Coordinates of C-alpha atoms and ligand atoms in Angstrom, one line a residue:
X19 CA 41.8 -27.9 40.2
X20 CA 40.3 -24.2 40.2
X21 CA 41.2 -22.6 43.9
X22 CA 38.4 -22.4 46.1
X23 CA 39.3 -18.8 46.4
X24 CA 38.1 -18.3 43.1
X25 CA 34.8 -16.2 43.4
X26 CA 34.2 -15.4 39.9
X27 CA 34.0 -18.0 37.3
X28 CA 33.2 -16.5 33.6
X29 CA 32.1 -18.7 30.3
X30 CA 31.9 -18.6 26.8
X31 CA 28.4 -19.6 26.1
X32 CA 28.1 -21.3 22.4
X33 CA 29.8 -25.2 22.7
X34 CA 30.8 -24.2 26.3
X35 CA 28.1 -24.4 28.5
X36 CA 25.8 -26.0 25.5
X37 CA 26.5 -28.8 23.3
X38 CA 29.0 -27.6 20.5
X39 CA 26.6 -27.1 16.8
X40 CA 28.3 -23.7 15.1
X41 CA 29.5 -24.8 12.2
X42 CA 31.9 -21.5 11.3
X43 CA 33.1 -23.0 8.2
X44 CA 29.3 -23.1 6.9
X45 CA 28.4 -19.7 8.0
X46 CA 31.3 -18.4 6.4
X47 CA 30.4 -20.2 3.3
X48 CA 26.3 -18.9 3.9
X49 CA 27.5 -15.3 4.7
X50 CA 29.8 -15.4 1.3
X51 CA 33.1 -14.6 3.2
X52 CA 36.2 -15.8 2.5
X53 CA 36.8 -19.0 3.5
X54 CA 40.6 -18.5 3.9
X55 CA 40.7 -15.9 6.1
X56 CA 42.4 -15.4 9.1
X57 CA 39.8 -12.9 10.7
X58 CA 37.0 -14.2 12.4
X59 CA 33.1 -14.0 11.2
X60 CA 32.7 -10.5 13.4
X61 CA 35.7 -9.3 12.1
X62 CA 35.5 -10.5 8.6
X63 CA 31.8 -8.4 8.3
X64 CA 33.2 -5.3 10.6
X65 CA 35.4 -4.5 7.8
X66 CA 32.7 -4.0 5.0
X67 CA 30.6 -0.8 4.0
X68 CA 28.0 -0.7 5.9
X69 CA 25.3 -1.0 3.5
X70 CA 26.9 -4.8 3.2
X71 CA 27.0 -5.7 6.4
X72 CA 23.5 -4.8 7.7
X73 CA 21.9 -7.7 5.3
X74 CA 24.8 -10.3 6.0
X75 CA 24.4 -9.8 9.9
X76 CA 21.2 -10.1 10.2
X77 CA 21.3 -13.4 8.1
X78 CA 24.0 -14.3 10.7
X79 CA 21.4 -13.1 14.1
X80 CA 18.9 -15.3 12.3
X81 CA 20.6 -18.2 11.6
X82 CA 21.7 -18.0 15.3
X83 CA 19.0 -17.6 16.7
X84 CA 17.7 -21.1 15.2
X85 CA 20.7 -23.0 16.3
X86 CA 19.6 -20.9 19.8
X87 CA 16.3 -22.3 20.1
X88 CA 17.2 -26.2 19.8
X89 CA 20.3 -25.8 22.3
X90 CA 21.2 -28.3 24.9
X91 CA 23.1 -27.9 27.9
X92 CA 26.7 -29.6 27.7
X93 CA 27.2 -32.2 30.2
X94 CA 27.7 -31.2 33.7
X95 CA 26.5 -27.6 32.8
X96 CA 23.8 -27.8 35.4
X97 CA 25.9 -29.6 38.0
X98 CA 28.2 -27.3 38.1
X99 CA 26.6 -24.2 37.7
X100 CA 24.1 -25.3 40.6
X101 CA 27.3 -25.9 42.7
X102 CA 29.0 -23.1 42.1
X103 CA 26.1 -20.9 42.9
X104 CA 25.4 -22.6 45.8
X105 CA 29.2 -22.0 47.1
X106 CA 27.9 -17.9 46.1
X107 CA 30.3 -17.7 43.4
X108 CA 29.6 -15.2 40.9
X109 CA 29.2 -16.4 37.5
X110 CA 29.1 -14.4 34.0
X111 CA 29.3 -15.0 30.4
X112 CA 31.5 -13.0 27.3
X113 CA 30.2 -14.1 24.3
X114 CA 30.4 -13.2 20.6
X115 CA 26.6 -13.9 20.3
X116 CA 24.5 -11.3 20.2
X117 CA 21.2 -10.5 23.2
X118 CA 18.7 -12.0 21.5
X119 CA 20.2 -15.6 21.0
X120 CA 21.7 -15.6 24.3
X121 CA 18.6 -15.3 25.9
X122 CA 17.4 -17.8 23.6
X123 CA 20.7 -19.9 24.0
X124 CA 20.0 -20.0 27.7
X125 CA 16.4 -20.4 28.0
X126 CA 16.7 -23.3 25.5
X127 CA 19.6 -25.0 27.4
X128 CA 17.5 -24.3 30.8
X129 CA 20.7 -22.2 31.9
X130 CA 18.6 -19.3 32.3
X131 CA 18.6 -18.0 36.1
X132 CA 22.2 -18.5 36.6
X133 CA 23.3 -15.3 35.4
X134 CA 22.0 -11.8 36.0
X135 CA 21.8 -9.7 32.7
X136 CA 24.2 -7.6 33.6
X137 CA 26.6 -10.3 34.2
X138 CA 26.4 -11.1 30.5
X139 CA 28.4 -9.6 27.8
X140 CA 27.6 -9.9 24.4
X141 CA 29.1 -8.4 20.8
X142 CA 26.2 -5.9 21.7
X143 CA 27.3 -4.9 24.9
X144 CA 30.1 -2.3 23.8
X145 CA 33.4 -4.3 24.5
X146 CA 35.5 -5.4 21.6
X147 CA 34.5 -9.1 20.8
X148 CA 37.4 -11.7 22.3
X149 CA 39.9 -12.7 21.7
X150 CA 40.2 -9.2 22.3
X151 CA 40.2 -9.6 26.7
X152 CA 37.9 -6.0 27.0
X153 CA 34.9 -8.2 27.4
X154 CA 36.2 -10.0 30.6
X155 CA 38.2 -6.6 31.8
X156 CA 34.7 -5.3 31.7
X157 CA 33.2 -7.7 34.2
X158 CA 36.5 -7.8 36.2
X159 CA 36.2 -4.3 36.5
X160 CA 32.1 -4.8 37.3
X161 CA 33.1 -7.2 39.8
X162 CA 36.0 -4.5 41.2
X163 CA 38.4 -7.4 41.2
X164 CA 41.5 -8.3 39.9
X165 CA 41.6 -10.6 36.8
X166 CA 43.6 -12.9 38.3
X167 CA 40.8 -13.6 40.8
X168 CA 39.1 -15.1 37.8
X169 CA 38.4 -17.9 35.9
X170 CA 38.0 -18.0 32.3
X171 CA 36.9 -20.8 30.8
X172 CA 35.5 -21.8 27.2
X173 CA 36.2 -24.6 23.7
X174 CA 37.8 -22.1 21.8
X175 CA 41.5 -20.4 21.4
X176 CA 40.2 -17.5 21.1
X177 CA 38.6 -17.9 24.7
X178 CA 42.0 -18.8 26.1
X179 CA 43.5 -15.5 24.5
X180 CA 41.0 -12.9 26.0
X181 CA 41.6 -14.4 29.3
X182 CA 45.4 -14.9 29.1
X183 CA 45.3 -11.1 27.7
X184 CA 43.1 -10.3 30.7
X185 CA 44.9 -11.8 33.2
X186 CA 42.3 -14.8 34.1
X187 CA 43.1 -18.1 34.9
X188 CA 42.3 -20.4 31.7
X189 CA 40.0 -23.6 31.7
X190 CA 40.2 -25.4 27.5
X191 CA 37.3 -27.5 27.1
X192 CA 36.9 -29.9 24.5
X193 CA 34.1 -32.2 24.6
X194 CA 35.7 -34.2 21.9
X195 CA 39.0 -34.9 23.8
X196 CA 41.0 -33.5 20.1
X197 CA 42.5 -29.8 21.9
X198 CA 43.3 -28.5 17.9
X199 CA 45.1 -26.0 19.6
X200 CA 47.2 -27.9 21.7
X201 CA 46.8 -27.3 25.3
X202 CA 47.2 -23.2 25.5
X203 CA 45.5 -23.2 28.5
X204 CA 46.0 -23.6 32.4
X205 CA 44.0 -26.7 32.7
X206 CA 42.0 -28.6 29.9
X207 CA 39.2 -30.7 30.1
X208 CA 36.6 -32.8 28.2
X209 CA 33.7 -32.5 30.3
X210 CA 32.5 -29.2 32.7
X211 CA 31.8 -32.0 35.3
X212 CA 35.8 -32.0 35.5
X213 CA 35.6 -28.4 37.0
X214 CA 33.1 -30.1 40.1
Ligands
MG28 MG1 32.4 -21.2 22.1

């Protein structure tokens, strides 16, 4: 499936490389936001006054950071990860999440040790947030390849978007088999075992 000659593999963490449990809809309804709209969460809170936003995101960290510290590892997570370090392929993550619960995230999981810190991009980290594709241009650029030479691969459209606006090659995964988005992506898959 992926090339062999595909050194660098980067995930989405949250319902990629743990079991799905963000509930956006809910958060949405917790934070008060508009259910309706099109922008994401991030987005939705980036475009209040400050002195709004400082309360509602740290609701937001917190409620993360619960849903952090119970999270599992999706199936074949640790397989694969395990292979693909033993084949020296460098891995990183661009996530939405924020230090804190990604540390959490992965310690919880027991993904922790598969990715150096600086290997890890976060809504904290300075990039704009996918699906804007700065996040992954930032490790491509770490990496001083192109972004072709990489693999993006998360359960979300917007993951597909930052990599196709990156360059990356796209992995969809949908550990319920539905693809709500259709099949946007350059290969799509149900499990991370598929990627073995
Ligand atoms: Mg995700």
């Amino acid at each position: 499936m992926i090339s062999p000659d595909i050194q660098h593999w980067i995930f989405d963490l949250d319902g990629t490389l743990t079991k799905p449990v963000h509930d956006f809809t809910e958060i949405r309804g917790m934070l008060g936001l508009d259910l309706d709209s099109e922008l994401g969460i991030l987005e939705q809170l980036y475009e209040l006054p400050r002195a709004a936003r400082a309360p509602l995101f740290a609701r937001l960290d917190a409620f993360e950071l619960e849903l952090a510290q119970t999270a599992e590892p999706s199936d074949g997570a640790h397989a694969l990860l395990e292979s693909l370090r033993s084949r020296g392929i460098r891995l990183g993550i661009v996530t939405r999440n924020n230090d804190i619960n990604v540390d959490a995230t992965l310690k919880a999981a027991g993904l922790d040790g598969f990715f150096d810190r600086d290997q890890v991009v976060t809504r904290e980290t300075g990039p704009t947030p996918k699906p804007d594709p700065d996040g992954i241009l930032h490790l491509v650029g770490r990496w001083s390849i192109e972004a072709e030479r990489a693999v993006m691969i998360g359960n979300h459209l917007i993951d597909v978007e930052a990599g196709r606006g990156a360059g990356t090659i796209t992995v969809l995964l949908d550990q319920n088999g539905v693809f709500e988005w259709g099949r946007p992506a350059d290969f799509h898959i149900e499990s991370l075992a598929e990627l073995l």
